[in-house]
Short mmCIF file of C-alpha atoms in Angstrom, two decimals:
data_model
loop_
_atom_site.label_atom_id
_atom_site.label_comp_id
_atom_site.label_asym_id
_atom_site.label_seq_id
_atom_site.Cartn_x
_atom_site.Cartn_y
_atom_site.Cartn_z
CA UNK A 29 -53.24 -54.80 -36.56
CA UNK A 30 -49.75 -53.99 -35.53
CA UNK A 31 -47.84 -55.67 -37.92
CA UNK A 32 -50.17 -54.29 -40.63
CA UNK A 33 -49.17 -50.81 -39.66
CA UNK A 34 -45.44 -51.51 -39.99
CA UNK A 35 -45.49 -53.05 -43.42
CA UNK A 36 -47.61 -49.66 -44.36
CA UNK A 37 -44.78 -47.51 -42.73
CA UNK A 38 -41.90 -49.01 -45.05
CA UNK A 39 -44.49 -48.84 -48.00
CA UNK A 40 -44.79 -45.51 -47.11
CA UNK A 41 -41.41 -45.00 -46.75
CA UNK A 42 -40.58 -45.88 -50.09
CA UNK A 43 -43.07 -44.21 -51.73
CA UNK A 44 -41.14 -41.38 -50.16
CA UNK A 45 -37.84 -43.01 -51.84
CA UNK A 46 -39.45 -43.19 -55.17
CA UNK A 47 -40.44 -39.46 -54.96
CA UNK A 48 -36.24 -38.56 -53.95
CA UNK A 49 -37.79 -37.58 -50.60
CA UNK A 50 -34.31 -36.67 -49.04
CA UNK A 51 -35.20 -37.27 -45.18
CA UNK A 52 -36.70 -40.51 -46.26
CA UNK A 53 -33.84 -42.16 -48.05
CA UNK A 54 -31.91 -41.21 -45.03
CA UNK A 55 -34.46 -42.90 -42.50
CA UNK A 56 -33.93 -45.92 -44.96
CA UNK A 57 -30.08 -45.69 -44.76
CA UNK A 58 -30.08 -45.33 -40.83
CA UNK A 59 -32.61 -47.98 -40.18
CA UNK A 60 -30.34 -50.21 -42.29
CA UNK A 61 -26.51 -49.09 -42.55
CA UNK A 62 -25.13 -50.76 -39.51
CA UNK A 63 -26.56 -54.41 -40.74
CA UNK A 64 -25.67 -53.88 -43.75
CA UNK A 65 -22.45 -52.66 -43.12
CA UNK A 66 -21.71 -55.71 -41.38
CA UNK A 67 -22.35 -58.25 -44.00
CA UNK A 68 -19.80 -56.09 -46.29
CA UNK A 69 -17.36 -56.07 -43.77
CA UNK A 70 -17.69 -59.86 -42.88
CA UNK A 71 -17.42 -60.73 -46.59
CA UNK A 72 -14.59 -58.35 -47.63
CA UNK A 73 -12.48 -58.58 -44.64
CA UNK A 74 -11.62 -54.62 -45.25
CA UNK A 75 -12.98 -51.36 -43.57
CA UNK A 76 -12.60 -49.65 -46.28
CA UNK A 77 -14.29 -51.69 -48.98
CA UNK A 78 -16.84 -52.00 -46.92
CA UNK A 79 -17.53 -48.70 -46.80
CA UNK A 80 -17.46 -48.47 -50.34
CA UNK A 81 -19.56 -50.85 -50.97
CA UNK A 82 -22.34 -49.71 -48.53
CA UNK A 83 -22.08 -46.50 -50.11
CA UNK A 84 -22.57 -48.07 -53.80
CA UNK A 85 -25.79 -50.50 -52.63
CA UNK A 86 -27.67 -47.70 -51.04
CA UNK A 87 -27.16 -46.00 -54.08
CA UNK A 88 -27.95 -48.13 -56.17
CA UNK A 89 -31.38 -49.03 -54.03
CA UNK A 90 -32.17 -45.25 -54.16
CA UNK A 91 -31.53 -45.05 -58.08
CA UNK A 92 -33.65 -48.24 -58.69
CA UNK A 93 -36.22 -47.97 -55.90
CA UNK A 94 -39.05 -47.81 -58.71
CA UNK A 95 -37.88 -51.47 -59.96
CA UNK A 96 -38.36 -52.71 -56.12
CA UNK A 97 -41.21 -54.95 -56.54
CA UNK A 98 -41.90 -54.81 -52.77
CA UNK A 99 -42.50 -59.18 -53.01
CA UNK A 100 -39.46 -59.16 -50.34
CA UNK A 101 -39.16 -56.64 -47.37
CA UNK A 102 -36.75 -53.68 -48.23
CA UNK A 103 -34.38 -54.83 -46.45
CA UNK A 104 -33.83 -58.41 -48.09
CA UNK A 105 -33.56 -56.35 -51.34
CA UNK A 106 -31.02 -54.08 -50.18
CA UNK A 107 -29.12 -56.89 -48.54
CA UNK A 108 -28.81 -58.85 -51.87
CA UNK A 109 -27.72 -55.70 -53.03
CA UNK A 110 -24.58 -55.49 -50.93
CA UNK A 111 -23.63 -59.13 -51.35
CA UNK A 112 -23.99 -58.86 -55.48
CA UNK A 113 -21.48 -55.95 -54.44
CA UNK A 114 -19.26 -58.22 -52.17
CA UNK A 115 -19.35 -61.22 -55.05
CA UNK A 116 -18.11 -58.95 -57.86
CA UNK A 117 -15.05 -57.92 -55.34
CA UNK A 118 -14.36 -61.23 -54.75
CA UNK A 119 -14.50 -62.32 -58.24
CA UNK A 120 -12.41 -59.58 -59.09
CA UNK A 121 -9.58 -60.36 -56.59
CA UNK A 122 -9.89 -63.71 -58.25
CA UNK A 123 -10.47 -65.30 -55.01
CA UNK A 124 -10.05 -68.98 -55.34
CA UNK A 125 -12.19 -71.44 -53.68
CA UNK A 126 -9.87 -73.90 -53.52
CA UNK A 127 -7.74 -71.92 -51.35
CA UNK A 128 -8.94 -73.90 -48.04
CA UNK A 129 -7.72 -77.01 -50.24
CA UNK A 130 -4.00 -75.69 -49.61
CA UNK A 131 -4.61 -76.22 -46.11
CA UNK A 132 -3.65 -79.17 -44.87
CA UNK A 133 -6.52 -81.39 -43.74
CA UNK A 134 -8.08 -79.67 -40.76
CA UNK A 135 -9.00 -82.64 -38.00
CA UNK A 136 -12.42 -82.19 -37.00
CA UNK A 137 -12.76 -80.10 -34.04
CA UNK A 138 -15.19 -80.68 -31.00
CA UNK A 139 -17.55 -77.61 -31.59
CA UNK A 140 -18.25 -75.28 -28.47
CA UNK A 141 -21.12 -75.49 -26.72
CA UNK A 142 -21.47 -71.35 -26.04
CA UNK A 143 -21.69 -69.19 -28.61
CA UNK A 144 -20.34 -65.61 -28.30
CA UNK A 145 -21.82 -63.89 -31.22
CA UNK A 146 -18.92 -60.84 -30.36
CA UNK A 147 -16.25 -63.81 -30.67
CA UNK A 148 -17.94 -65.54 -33.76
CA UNK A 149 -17.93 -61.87 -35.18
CA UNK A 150 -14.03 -61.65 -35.12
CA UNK A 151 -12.97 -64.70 -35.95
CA UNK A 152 -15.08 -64.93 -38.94
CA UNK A 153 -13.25 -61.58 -39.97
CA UNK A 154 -10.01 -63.35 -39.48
CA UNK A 155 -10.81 -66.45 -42.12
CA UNK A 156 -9.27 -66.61 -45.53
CA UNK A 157 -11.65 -64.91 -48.00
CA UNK A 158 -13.40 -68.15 -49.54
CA UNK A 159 -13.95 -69.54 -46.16
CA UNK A 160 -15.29 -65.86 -44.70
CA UNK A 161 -17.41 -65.61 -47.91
CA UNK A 162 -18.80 -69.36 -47.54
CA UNK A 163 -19.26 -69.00 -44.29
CA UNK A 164 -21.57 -65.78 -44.00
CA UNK A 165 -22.80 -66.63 -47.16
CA UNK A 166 -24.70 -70.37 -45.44
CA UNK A 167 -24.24 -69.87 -41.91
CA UNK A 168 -25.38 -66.22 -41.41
CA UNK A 169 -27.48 -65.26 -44.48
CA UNK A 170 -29.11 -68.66 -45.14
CA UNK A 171 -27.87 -69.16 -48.84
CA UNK A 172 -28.42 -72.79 -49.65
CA UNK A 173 -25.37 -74.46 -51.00
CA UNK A 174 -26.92 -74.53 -54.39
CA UNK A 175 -27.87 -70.67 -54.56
CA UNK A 176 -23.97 -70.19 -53.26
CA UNK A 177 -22.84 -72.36 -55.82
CA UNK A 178 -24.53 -69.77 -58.64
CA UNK A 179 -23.63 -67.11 -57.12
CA UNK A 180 -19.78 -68.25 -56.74
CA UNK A 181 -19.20 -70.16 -59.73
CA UNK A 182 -18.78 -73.39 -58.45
CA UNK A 183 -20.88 -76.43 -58.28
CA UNK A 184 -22.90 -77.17 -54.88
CA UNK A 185 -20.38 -80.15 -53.67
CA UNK A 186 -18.07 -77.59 -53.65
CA UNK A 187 -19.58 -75.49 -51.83
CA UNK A 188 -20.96 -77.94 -49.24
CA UNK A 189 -17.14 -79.00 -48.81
CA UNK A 190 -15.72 -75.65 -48.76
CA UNK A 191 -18.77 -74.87 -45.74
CA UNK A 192 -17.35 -77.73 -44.06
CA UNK A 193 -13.79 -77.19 -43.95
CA UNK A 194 -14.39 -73.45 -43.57
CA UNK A 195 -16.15 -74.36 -40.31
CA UNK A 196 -13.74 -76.19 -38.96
CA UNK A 197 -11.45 -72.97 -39.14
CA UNK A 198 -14.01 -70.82 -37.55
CA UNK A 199 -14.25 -73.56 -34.72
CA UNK A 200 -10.36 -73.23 -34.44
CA UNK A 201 -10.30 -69.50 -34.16
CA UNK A 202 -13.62 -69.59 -31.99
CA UNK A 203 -11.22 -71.56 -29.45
CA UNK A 204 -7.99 -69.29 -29.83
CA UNK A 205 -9.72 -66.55 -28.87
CA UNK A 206 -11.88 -67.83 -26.04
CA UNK A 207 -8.30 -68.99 -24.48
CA UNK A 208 -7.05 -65.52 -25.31
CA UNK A 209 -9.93 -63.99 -23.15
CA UNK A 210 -9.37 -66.48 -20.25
CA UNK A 211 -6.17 -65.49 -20.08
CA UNK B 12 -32.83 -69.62 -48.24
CA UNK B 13 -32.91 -72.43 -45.62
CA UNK B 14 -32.28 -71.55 -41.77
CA UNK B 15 -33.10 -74.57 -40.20
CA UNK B 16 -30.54 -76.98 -41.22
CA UNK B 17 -27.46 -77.35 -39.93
CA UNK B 18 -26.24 -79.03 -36.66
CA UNK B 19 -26.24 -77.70 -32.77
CA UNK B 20 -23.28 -75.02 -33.55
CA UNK B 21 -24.70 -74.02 -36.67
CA UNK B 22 -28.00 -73.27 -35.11
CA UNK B 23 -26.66 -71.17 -32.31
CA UNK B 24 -24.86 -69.18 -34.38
CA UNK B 25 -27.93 -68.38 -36.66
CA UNK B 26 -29.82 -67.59 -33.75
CA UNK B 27 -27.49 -65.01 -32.44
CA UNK B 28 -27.47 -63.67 -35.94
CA UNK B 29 -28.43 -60.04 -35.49
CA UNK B 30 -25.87 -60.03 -32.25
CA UNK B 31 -23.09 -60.42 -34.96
CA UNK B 32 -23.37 -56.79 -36.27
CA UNK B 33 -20.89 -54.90 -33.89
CA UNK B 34 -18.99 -52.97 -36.67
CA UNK B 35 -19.98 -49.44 -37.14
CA UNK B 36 -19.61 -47.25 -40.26
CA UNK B 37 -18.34 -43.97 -40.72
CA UNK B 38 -22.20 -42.75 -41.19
CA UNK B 39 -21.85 -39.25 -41.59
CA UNK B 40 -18.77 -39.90 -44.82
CA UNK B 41 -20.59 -42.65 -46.02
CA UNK B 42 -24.23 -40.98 -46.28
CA UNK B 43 -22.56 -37.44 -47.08
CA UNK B 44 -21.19 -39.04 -50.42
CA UNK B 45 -24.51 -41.11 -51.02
CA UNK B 46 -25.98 -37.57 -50.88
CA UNK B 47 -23.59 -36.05 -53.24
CA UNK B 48 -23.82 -38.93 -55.68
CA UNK B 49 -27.47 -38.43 -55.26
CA UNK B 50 -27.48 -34.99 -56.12
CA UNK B 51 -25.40 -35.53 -59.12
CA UNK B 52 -27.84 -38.02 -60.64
CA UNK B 53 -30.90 -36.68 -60.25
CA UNK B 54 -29.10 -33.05 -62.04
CA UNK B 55 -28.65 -35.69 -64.78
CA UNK B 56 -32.00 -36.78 -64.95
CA UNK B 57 -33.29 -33.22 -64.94
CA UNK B 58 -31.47 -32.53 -67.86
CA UNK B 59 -31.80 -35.36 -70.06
CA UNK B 60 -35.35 -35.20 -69.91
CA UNK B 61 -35.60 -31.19 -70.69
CA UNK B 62 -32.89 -31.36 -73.77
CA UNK B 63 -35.03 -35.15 -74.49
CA UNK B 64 -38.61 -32.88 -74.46
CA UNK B 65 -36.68 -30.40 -76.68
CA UNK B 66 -36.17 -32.83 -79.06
CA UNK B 67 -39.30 -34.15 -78.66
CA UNK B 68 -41.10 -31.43 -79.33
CA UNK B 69 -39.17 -30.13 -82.50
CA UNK B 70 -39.69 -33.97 -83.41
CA UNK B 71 -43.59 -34.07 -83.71
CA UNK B 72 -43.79 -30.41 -85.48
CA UNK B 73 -41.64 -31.80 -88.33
CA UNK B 74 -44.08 -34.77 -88.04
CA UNK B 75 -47.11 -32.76 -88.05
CA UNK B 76 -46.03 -30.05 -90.82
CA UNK B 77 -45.23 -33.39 -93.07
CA UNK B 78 -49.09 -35.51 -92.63
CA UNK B 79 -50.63 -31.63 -92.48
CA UNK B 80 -48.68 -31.07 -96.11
CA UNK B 81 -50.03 -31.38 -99.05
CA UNK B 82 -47.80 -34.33 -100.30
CA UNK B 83 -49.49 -36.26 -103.48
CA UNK B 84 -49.62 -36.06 -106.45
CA UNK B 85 -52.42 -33.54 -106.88
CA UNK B 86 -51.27 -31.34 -104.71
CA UNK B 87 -50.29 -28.52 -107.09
CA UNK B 88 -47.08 -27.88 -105.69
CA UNK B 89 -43.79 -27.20 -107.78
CA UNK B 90 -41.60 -30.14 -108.87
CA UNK B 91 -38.00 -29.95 -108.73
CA UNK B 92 -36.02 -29.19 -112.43
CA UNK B 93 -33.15 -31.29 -113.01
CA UNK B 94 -30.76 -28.48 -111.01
CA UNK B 95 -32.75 -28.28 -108.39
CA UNK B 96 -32.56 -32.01 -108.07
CA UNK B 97 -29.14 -32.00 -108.39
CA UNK B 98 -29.04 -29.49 -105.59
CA UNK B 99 -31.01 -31.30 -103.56
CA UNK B 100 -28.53 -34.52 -103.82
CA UNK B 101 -25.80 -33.01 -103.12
CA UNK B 102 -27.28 -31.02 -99.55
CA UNK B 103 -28.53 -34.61 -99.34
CA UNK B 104 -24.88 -36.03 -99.68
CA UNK B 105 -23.38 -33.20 -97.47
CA UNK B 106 -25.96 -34.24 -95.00
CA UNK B 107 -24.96 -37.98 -95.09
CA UNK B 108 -21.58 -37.45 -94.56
CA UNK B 109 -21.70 -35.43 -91.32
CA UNK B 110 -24.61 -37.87 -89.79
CA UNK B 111 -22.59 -40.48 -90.66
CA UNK B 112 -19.09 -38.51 -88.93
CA UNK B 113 -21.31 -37.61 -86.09
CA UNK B 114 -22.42 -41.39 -85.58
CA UNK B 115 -19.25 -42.78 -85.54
CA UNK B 116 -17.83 -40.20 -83.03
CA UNK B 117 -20.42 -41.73 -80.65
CA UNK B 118 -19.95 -45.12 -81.62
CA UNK B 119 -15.89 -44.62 -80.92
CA UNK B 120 -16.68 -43.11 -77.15
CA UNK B 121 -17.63 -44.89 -74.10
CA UNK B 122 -21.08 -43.12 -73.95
CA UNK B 123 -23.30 -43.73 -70.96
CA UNK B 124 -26.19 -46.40 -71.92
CA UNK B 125 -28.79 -44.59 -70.47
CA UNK B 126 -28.18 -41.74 -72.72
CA UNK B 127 -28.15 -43.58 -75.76
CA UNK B 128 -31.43 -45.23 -74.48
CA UNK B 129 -33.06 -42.42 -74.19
CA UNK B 130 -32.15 -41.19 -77.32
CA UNK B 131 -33.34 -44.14 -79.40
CA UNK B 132 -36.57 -43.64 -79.73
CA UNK B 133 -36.50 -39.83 -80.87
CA UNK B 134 -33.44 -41.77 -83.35
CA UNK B 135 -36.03 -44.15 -84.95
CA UNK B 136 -38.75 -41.76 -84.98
CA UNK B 137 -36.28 -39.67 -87.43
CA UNK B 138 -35.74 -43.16 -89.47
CA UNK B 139 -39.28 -43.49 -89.95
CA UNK B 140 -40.17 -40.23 -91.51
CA UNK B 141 -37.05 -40.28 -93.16
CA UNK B 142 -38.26 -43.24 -95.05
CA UNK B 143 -41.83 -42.15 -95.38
CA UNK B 144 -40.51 -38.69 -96.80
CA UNK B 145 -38.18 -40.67 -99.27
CA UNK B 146 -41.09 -43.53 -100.21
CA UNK B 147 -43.34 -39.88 -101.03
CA UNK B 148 -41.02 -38.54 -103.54
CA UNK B 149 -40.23 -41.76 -105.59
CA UNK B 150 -43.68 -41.89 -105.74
CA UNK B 151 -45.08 -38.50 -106.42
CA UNK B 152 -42.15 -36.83 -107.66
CA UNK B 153 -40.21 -34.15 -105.74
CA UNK B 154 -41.42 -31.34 -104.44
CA UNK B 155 -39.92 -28.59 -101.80
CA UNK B 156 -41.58 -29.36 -98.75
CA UNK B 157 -41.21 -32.87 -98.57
CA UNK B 158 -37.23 -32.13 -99.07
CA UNK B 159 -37.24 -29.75 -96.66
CA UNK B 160 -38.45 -32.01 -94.17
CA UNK B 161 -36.51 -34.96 -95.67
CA UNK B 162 -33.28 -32.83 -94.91
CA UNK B 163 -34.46 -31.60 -91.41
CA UNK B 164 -34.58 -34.99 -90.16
CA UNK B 165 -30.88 -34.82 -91.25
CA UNK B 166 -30.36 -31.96 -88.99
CA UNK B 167 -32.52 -33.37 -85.73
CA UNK B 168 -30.46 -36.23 -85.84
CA UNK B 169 -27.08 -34.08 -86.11
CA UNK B 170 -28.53 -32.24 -82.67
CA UNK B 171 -29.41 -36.03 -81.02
CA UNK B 172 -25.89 -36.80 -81.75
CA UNK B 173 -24.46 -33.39 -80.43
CA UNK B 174 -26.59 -33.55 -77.24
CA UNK B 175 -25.68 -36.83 -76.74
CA UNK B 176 -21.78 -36.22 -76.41
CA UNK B 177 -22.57 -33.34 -74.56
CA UNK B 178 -24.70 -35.16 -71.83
CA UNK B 179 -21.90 -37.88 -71.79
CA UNK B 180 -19.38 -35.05 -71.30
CA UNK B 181 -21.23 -33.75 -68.70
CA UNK B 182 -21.72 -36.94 -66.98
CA UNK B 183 -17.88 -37.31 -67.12
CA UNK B 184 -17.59 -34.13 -65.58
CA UNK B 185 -19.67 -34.98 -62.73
CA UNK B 186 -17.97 -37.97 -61.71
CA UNK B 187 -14.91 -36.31 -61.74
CA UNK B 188 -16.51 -33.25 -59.61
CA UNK B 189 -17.42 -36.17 -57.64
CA UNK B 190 -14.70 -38.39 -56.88
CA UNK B 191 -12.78 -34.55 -56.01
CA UNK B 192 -15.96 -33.92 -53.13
CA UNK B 193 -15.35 -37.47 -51.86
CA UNK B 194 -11.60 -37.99 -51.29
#
């Protein structure tokens, strides 16, 4: 019965958004900014595009609320939103997948057995911008390599090998910083 | 999307997924110019859809005086002489000329999509009775009324084309309004 209610609450809700209901767009915006905001941020490596960005999907989701088919929850539609936003930066800054390729082979790193999401948080912020966009991309939002090779332009071996390397980086800067906080 | 693959590290991360999102946005900038934006497009709306029911409107009159008209043959009504027909070709050819300026005007601009979208419909409406008009006098002969309706479709389309840059220029105007609110 309870879950029933809350799917009719968001229906409601954007019933409301359809309609330009002010208060209800901005019940939408609040429920969702701060997740949002961090996928932007963890793909674009920049405050302010981030910003931007956040400020362009929920836009966008407000203009074209009467095309949301409601098959997904509201927020999975708005997400996909903001990384379509995040892709077309990177594609504009010409971002080059084969960036991590420069780097000289990374030796495979023994992976930690705690996970602070805080330190995970900033050292995926710190990666180059294929490996931060690979990275969230599979490890965070659950894009299979194949939908990540679409959505990137490159074909899925690619993108399984850029995942790879990429992790090993995180790994590394998961470890600089936990020796930075013990110290 | 597939969340269960992936090895030890990989599935400790996903699980402290929602952990991750420690960045906050500037909420009050971000929703102020969502609100703004907002604002701005929903003005739009407003008024493409009044000056679009304008148009409308004048659109099925001319439509209704011409299958209310006595157009055929037997309908009594005075043909053209050989001046007046000359007369008529040459409004005809004024006509022509400044639909045809007017079109390429819009063609040269970057005009908004939506606006031309909107427009097309009310555009091809005009086409049809234009031809239907034209298909009456080759075969019934001329006669006033179905000239003057001929040439009024000349003149709607003149006002589409008008409206249409001045929506655009308004829509121009707004953005710049808008980027001036936001910095």
């Amino acid at each position: 019965m309870f879950e029933v209610k809350v799917v009719n609450l968001e229906a409601e809700l954007i019933r409301q958004c359809c309609k330009g209901d002010r208060k209800a767009q901005f019940m939408v915006y609040e429920k969702y900014s701060k997740a949002m905001y961090n996928v932007a941020i963890r793909m674009t490596g920049n405050t302010q595009e981030a910003e931007d960005i956040l400020q362009d999907a929920f836009l966008t989701a407000f203009m074209k609320i009467k095309q949301f088919r409601q098959e997904t929850g509201l927020a999975i539609w708005i997400r996909r939103i903001v990384i379509n936003r995040c892709i077309d930066l990177i594609r504009k800054r010409k971002v080059e997948f084969s960036e991590i390729d420069n780097i000289p082979d990374i030796p495979e790193e023994e992976e930690p057995k705690v996970v602070d999401p805080e330190v995970i948080h900033k050292a995926i912020k710190q990666l180059p911008s294929g490996a931060r966009t690979i990275i969230t991309l599979h490890l965070l939002e659950g894009y299979t390599h194949k939908e990540i090779a679409e959505m990137i332009g490159v074909n899925e071996s690619t993108s399984k090998t850029q995942f790879h390397r990429a992790k090993q980086l995180l790994i590394k800067k998961i470890k600089v910083h936990e020796h930075e906080i013990r110290e | 999307m597939n969340m269960k693959s992936g090895n030890e590290f990989e599935n400790k991360v996903r699980a402290k997924r929602q952990m991750m999102d420690l960045d906050e946005p500037d909420d009050s900038r971000i929703w102020s110019g969502i609100e703004t934006r907002l604002s701005f497009y929903y003005q739009r709306r407003r008024r493409v859809l009044i000056s679009g029911l304008a148009v409308a409107a004048s659109i099925v009159l001319l439509i209704s005086i011409a299958l209310f008209t006595q157009i055929n043959k037997d309908s009594g009504l005075l043909s053209f002489s050989s001046g007046e027909m000359s007369e008529f070709k040459k409004q005809e050819k004024q006509y022509k000329a400044l639909v045809n300026d007017k079109k390429e005007q819009i063609e040269r601009k970057d005009i908004d999509q939506e606006i031309i979208d909107y427009y097309k419909t009310d555009l091809a409406i005009l086409d049809s009775l234009y031809q239907y008009c034209l298909k009456e006098l080759n075969e019934n002969g001329y006669n006033e009324r179905t000239v003057m309706i001929l040439l009024d479709t000349y003149e709607k389309r003149i006002r589409i084309y008008d409206r249409i840059n001045i929506e655009n220029q308004k829509l121009i105007n707004s953005k710049q309004d808008e980027s001036k609110v936001l910095l």
